[in-house]
Coordinates of C-alpha atoms and ligand atoms in Angstrom, one line a residue:
X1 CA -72.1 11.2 58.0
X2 CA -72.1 9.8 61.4
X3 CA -71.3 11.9 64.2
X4 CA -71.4 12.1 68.3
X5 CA -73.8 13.8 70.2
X6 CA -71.8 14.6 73.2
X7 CA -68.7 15.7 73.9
X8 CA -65.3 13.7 74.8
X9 CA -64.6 14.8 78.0
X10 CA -63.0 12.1 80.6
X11 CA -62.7 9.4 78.4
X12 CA -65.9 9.2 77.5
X13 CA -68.8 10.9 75.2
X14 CA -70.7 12.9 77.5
X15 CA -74.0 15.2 76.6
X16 CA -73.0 18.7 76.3
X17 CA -74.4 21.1 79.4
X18 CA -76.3 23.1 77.1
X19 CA -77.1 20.5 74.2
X20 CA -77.4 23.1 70.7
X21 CA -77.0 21.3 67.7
X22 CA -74.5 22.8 65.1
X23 CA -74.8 21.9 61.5
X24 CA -71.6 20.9 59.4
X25 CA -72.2 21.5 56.5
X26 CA -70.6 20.1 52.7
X27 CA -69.1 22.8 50.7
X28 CA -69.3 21.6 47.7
X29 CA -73.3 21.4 47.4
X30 CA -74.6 23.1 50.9
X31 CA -75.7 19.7 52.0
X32 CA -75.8 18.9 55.8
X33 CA -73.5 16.3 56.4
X34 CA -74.6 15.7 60.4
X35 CA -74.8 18.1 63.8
X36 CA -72.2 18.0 66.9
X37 CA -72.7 19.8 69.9
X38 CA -71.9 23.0 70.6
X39 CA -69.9 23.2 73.5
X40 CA -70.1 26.6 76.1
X41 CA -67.7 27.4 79.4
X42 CA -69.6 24.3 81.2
X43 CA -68.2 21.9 78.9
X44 CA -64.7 23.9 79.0
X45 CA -64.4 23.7 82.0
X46 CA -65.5 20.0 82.7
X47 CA -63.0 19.2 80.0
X48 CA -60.2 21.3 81.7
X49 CA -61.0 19.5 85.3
X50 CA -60.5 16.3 83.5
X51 CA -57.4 17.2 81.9
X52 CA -56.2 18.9 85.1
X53 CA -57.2 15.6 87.6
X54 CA -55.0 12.9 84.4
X55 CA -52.1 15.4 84.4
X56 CA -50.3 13.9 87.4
X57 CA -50.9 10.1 86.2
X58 CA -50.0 10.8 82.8
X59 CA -46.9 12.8 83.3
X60 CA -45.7 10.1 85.5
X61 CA -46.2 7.5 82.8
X62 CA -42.6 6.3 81.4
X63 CA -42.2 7.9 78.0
X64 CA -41.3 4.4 76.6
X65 CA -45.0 3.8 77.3
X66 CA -46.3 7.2 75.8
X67 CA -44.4 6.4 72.7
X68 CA -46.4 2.7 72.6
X69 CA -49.7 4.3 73.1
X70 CA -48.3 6.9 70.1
X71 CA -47.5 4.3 68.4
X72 CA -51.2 2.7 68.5
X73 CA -52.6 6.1 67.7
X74 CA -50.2 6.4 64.5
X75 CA -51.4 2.9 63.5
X76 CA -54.7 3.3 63.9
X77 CA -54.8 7.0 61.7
X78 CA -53.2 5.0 59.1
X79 CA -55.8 2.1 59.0
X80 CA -58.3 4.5 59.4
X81 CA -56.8 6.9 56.2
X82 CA -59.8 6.3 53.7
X83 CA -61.9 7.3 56.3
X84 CA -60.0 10.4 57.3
X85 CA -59.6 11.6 53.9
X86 CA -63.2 10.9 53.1
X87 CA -64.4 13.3 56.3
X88 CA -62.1 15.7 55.2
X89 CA -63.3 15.9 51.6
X90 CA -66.8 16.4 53.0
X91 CA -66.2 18.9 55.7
X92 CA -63.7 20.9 54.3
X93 CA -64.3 20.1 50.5
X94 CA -61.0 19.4 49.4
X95 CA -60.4 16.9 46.8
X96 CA -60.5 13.5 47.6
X97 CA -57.0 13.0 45.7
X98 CA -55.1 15.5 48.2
X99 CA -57.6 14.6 51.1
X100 CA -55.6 11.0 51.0
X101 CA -51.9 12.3 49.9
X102 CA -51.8 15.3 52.5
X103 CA -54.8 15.4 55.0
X104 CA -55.0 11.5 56.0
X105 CA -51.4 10.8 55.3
X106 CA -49.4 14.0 56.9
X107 CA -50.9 13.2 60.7
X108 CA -50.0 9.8 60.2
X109 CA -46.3 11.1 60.0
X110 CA -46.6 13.3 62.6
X111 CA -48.1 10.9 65.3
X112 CA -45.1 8.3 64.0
X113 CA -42.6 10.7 64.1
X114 CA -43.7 11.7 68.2
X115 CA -43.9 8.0 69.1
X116 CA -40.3 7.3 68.2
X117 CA -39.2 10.6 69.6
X118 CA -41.2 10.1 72.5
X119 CA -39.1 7.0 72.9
X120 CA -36.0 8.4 71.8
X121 CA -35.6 12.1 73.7
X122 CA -33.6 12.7 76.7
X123 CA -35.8 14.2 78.7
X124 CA -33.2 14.5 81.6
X125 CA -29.5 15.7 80.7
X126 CA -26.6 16.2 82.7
X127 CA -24.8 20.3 82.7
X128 CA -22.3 20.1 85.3
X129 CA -23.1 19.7 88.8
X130 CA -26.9 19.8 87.4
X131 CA -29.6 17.2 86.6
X132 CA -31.7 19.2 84.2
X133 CA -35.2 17.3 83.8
X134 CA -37.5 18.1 81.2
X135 CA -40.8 18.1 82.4
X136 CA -44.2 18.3 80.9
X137 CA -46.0 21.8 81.1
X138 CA -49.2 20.6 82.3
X139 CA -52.1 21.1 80.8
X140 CA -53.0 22.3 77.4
X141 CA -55.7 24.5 75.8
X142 CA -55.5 23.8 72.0
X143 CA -57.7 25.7 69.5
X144 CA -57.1 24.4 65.4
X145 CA -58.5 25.7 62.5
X146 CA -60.6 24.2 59.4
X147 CA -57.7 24.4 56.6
X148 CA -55.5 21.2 57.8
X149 CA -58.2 19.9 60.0
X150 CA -56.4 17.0 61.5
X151 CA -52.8 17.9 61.0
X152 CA -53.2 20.8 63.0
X153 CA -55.1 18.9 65.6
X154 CA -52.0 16.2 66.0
X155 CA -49.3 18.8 65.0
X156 CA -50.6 19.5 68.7
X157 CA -51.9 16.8 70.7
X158 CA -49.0 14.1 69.1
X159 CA -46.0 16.7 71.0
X160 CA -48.0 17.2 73.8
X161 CA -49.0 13.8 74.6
X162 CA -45.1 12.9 74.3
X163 CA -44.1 15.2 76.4
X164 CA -46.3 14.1 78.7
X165 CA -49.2 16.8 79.1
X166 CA -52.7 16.3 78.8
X167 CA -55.0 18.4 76.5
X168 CA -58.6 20.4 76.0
X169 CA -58.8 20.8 72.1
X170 CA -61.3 23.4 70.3
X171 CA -61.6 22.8 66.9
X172 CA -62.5 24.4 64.1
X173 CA -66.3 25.2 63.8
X174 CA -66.3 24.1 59.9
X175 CA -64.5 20.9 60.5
X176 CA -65.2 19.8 64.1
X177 CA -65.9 15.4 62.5
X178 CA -62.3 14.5 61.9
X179 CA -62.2 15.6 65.4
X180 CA -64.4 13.3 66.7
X181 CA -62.5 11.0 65.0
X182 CA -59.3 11.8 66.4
X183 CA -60.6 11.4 69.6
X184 CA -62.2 7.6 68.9
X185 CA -58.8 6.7 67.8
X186 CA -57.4 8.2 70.7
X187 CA -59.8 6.2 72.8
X188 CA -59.0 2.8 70.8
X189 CA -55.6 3.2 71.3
X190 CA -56.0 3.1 75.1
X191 CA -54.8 6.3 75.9
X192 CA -56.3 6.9 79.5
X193 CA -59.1 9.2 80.5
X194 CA -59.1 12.7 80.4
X195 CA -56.1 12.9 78.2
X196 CA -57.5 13.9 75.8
X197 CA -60.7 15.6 75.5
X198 CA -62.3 17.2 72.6
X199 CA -65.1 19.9 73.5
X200 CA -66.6 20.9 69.9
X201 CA -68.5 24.2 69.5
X202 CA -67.7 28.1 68.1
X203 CA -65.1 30.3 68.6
X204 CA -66.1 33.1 70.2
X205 CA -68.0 30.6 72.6
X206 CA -66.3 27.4 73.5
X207 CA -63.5 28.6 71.8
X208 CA -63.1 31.9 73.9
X209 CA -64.2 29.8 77.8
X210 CA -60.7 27.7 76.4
X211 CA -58.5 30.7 76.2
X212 CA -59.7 32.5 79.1
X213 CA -59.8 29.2 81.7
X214 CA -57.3 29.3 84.5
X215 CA -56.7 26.1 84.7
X216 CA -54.8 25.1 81.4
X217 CA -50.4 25.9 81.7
X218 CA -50.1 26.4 77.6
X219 CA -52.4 27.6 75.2
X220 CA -51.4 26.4 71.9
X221 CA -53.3 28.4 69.0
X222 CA -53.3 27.8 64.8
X223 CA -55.5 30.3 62.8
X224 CA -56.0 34.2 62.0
X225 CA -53.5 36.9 63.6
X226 CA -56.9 38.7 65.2
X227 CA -57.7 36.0 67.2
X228 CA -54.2 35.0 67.7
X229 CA -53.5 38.2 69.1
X230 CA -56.1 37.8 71.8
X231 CA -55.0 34.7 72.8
X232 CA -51.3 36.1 73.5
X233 CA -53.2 39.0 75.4
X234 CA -55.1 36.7 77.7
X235 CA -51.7 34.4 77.5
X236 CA -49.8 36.8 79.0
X237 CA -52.4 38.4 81.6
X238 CA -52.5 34.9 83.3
X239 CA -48.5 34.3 82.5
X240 CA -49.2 31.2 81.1
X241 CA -47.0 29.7 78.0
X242 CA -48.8 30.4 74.4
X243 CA -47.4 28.8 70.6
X244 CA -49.1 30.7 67.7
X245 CA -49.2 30.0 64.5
X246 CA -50.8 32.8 62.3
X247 CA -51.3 34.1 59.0
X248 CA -48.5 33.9 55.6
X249 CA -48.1 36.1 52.7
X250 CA -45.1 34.2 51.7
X251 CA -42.9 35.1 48.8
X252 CA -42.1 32.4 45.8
X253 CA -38.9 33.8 44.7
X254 CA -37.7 33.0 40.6
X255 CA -34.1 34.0 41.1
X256 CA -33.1 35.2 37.3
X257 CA -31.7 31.6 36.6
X258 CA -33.9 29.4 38.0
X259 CA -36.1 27.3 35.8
X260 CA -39.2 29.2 35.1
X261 CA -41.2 26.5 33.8
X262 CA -40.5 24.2 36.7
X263 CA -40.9 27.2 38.8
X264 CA -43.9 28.7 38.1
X265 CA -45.9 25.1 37.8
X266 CA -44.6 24.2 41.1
X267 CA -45.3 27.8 42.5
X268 CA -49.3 27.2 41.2
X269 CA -49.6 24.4 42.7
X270 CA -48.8 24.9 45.8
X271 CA -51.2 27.8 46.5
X272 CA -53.9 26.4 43.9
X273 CA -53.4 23.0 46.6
X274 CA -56.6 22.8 49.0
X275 CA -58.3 25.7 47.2
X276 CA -55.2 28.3 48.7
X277 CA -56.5 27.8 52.0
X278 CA -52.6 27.1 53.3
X279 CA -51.0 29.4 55.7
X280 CA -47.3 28.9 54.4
X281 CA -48.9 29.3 50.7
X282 CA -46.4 31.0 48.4
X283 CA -49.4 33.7 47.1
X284 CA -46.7 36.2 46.1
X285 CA -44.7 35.1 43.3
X286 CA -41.5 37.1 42.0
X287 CA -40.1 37.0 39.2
X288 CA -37.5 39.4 37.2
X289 CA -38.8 41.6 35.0
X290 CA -36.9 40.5 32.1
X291 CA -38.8 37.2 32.7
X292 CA -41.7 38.7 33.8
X293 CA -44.4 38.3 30.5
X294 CA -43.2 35.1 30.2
X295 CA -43.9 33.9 33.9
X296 CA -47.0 35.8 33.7
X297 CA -48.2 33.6 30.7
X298 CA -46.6 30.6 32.0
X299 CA -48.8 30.6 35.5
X300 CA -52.4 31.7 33.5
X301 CA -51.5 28.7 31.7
X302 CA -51.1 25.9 34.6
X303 CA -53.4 28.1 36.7
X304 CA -56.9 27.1 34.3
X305 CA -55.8 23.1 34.7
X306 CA -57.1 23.6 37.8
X307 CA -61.1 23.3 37.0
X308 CA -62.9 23.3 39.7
X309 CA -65.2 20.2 40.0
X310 CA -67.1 18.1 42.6
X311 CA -63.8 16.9 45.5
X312 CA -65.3 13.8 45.7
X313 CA -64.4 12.8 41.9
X314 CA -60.9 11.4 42.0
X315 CA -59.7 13.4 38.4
X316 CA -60.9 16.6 40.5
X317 CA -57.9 19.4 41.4
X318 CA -60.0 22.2 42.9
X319 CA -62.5 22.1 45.0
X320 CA -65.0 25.1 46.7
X321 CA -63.9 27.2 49.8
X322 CA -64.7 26.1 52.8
X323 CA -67.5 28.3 53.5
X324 CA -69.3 31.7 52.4
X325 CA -67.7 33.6 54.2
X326 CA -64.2 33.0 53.1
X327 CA -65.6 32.8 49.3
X328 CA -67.0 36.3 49.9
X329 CA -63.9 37.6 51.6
X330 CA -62.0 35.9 48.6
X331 CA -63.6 37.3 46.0
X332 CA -63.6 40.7 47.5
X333 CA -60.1 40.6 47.2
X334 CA -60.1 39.5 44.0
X335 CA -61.9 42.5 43.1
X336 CA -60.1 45.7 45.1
X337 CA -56.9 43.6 43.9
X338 CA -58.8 44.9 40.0
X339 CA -59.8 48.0 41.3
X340 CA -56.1 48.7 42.5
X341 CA -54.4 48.1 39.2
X342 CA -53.6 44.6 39.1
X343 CA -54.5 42.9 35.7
X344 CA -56.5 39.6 35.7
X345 CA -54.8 37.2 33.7
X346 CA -56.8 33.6 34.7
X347 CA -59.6 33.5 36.7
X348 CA -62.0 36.6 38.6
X349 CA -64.4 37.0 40.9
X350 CA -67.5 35.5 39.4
X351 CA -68.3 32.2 40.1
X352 CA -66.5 29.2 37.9
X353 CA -68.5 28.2 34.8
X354 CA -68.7 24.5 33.5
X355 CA -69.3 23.0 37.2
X356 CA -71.9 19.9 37.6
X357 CA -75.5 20.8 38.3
X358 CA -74.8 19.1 42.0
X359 CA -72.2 21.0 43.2
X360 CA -73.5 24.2 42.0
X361 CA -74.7 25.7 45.2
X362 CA -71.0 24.9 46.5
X363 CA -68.2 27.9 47.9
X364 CA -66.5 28.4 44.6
X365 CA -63.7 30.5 43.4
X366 CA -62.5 30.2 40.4
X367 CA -58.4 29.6 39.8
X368 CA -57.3 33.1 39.7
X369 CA -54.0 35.2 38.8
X370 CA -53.4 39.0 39.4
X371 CA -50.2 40.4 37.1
X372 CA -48.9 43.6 37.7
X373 CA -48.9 43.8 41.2
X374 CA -47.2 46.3 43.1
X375 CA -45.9 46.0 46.6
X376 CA -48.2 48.0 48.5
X377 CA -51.7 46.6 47.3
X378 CA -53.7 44.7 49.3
X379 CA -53.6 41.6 47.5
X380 CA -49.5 42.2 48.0
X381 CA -49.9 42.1 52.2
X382 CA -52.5 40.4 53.4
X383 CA -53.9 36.8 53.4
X384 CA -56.1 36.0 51.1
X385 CA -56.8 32.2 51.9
X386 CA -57.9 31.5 48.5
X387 CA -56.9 30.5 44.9
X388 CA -55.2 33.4 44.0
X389 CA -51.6 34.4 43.0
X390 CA -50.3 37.5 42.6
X391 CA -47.4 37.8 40.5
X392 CA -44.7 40.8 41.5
X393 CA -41.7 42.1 39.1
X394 CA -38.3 43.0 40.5
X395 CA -35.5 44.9 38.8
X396 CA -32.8 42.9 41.0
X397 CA -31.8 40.9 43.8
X398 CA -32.0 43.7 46.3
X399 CA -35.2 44.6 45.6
X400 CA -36.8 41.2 45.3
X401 CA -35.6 40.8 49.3
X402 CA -37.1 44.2 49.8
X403 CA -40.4 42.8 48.5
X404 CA -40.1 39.3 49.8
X405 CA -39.4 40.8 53.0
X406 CA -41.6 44.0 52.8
X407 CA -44.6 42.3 54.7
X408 CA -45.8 41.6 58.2
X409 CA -45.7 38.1 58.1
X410 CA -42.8 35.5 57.6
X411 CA -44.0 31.8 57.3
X412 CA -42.8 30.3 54.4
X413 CA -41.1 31.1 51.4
X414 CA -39.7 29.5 48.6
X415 CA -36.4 30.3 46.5
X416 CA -35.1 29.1 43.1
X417 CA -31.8 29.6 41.2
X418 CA -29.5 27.2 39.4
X419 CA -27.1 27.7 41.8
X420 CA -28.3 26.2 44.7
X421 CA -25.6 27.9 47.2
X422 CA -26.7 31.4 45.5
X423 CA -30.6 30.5 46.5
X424 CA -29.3 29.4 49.9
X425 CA -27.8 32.9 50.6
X426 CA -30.8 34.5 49.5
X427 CA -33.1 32.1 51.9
X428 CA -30.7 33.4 54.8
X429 CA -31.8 36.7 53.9
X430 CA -35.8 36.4 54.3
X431 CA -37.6 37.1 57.4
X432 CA -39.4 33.6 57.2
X433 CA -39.4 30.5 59.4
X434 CA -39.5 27.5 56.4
X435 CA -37.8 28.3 52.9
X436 CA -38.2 25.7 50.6
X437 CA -35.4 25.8 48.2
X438 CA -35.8 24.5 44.1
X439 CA -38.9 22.8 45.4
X440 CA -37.9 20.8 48.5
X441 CA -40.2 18.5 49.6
X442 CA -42.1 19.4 53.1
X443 CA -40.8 17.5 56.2
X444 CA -42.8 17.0 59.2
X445 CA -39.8 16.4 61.3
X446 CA -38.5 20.2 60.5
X447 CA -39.8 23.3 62.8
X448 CA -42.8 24.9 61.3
X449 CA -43.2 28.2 62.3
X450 CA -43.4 32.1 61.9
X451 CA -41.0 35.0 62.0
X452 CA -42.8 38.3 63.0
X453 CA -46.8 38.4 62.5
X454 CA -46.8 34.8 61.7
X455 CA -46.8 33.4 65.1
X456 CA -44.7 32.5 68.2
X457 CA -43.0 29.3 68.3
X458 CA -42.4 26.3 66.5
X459 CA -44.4 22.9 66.1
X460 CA -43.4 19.3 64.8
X461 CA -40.3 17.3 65.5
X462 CA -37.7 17.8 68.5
X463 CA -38.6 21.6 68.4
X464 CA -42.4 21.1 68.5
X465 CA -41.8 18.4 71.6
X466 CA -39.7 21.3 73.3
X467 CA -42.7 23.4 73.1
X468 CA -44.9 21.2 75.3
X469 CA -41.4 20.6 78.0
X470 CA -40.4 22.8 80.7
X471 CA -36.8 22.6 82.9
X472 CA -36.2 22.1 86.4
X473 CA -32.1 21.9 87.1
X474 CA -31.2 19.7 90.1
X475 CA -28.1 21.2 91.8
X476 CA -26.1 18.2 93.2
Ligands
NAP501 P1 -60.1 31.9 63.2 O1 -61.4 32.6 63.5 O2 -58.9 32.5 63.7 O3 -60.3 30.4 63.6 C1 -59.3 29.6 64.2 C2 -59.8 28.9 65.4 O4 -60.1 29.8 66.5 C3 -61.2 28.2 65.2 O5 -61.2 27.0 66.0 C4 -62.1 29.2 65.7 O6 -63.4 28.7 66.0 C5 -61.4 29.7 66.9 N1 -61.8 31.1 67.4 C6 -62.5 32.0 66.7 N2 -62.7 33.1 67.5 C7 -62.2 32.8 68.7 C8 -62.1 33.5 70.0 N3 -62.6 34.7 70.1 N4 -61.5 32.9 71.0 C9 -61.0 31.6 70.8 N5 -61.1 30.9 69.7 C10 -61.6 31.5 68.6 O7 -60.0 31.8 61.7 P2 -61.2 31.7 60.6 O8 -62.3 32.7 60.9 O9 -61.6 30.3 60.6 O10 -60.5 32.2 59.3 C11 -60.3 33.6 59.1 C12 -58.9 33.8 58.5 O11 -57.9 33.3 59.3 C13 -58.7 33.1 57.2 O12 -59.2 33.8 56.1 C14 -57.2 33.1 57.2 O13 -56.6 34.2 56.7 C15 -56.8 32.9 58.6 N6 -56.5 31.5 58.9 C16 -55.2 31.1 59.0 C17 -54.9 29.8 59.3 C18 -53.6 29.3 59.5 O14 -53.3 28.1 59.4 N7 -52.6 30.2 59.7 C19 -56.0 28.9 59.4 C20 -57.3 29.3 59.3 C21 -57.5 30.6 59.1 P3 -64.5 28.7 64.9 O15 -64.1 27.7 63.9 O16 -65.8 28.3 65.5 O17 -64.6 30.1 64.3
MG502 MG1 -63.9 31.9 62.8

């Protein structure tokens, strides 16, 4: 695949101070797919001066034009879908099918939904004898990870170019070409130098010069809860704003009503969607124990339809993990989840049989369900990031709330009853920022964000936008 050589720093693509090559590699067969450059402090900080020198300019730009250059930058993701979906597919190995109908087609959403609110917020109210003027925070330090390559990268830049900041983004090491591309269609749309700027490169590297750089107001984080947590140190040392979005363990509550069939097909796919690599993934599913066999066979059944296969094929449902470390770190759990007591009722940790000679030296996992499990095993608290369910009896309502909420983390969560008021109540019980309730469909104008471990803050919509704002009252 094509890809640049330098960096997008000022508006332009510059050579990288230091010029390593890093490989991106295909998951599916191990191929190299092209190199970028890895980016160091240098390049962080050339990027941040940029940023820093556009921030008065850009804030100072009516929104009713922000929201036309959005509006470019919306258009031109959606003429340029096929080609988003196919860079996703070969960086990240999902399958080409949910590369178009979520990767390509969620940041086109996104962006549109920021250029009309961009055109639409009051970004100056009246509160007595105040003016209160919501102002851009300046500029922002971004850092995305692999598993929603470019939503995550315009869940951030779309708000913060509304609001008026300008922005340094890290990507993802695994996934860094739908960045580039982000940033030509930022550059075709007109949006002026220095932004936007895109410094490519690894974490602990580029990704780390980012966090710890004076010069950026907001540091704006998706990925793991370690490194999370190190960005909120560093946040705070420097008092600067930081938005985290972290890890999920999220429960898929089967209230004893609720139509199991429909329940536990939905409940599959969502965390068999994108190989489980899906922070808000509903990985814990729980079901009543009079129910429980049944739910049990009922998710081994819809959990072997997905065959893992090559992501470029269309009829393909699963495809490989992203790399070999999360495949190792997969299967692991897989196997302590065993060792612990849970019972393997689709799936395990040896690699999938029946794959195409091609794709055989891919990341795989094969679709896998764990019965039996008990609140306290691992495969019950922490994030796997992989296919894998693990299905939890409960004796009543009490206790499934004791289990649904009996983790660190609060993301997501699902609930479903025939009574649609009696799932509501339950929903206002759980520690989690997004419940979905008898399957409601994701909307990416509605805060996204975590209760507890899972993070600080909320992104998309009005709420995101307020992220990226901060007040000034005017006494008059
Ligand atoms: P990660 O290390 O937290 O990566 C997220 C982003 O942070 C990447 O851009 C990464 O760069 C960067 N990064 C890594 N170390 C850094 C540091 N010291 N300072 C600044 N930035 C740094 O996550 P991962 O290693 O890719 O995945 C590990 C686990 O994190 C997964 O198994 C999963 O449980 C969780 N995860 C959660 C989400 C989510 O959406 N909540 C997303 C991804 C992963 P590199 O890409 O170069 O490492
Ligand atoms: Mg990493």
């Amino acid at each position: 695949m094509k890809a640049h050589d330098g960096m997008y720093i000022g508006g332009a693509w510059r050579p990288a101070a230091d010029a390593e090559p890093l490989p991106v590699h295909n998951p599916a067969d191990g191929s190299l797919l092209a190199t970028v450059p890895a980016g160091g402090p240098a390049d962080v900080d050339a990027a941040v001066t940029a940023a820093r020198e556009a921030f008065p300019g850009w804030a100072a730009v009516p929104p009713a034009r922000r929201a036309e250059l959005l509006t470019r930058v919306h258009e031109l993701l959606k003429e340029r879908g096929e080609e988003v979906a196919r860079t996703v597919t070969a960086e990240l190995g999902a399958p080409i099918g949910f590369s178009r109908k979520v990767h390509a087609s969620a940041p086109v959403a996104v962006s549109g939904s920021y250029a009309r609110l961009a055109a639409e917020y009051g970004f100056e109210e009246r509160l007595g004898n105040s003016r209160v003027l919501h102002e851009p925070v300046g500029v922002v330090g971004a850092v995305t990870p692999w598993n929603y390559p470019l939503h995550q990268i315009v869940a951030k830049a779309a708000p913060a170019l509304a609001a008026g900041c300008t922005m340094v983004l890290k990507p993802a090491e695994d996934t860094p070409l739908v960045a580039q591309l982000f940033a030509e269609v930022v550059h075709e749309a007109g949006v002026p130098a220095g932004v936007f700027n895109l410094v490519t490169g690894l974490g602990p590297v580029a990704g780390q010069a980012l966090v710890e750089h004076p010069g950026t107001d907001l540091l704006s984080f998706t990925g793991s809860t370690a490194v999370g947590r190190r960005v909120g140190e560093l946040a705070g040392r420097s008092v600067k704003r930081v938005a985290l979005e972290l890890g999920g363990k999220s429960a898929n509550v089967l209230l004893p009503g609720a139509d199991l069939a429909k329940a536990v097909k939905v409940g599959v796919a969502n965390v068999m969607g994108n190989s489980g690599q899906t922070c808000s993934a509903w990985t814990r599913m729980l079901v009543p124990e009079e129910r429980y066999d049944e739910a049990v066979s009922l998710a081994a059944q819809a959990a072997a339809r997905y065959a893992p296969g090559d992501p470029s094929e269309e009829s393909t449902r699963l495809g490989p993990l992203v790399n070999a470390t999360q495949q190792a770190r997969v299967t692991g759990y897989i196997e302590q989840g065993v060792r612990e007591g849970a019972r393997l009722v689709a799936g395990g940790a040896e690699p999938p049989s029946g794959l195409p000679e091609h794709v055989r030296a891919g990341h795989w996992v094969q679709p896998t369900v764990l019965a039996d499990v008990t609140p306290g095993m691992a495969v019950a608290q922490e994030e796997i990031f992989g296919p894998v369910l693990s299905v939890l009896p409960y004796r009543d309502t009490e206790e499934a709330l004791r289990i649904a909420n009996g983790t660190e983390y609060g993301l997501a969560g699902a609930v479903w009853s025939e009574d649609e008021d009696e799932a509501v109540a339950f929903a206002r019980r759980m520690e989690t920022g997004q419940v979905d309730i008898n399957g409601g469909r994701f909307n990416p104008e509605a805060p996204f964000g975590g209760y507890k471990r899972s993070g600080v803050g909320r992104e998309l919509g009005v709420h995101g936008l307020g992220e990226y704002l901060q007040t000034k009252s005017l006494q008059l």
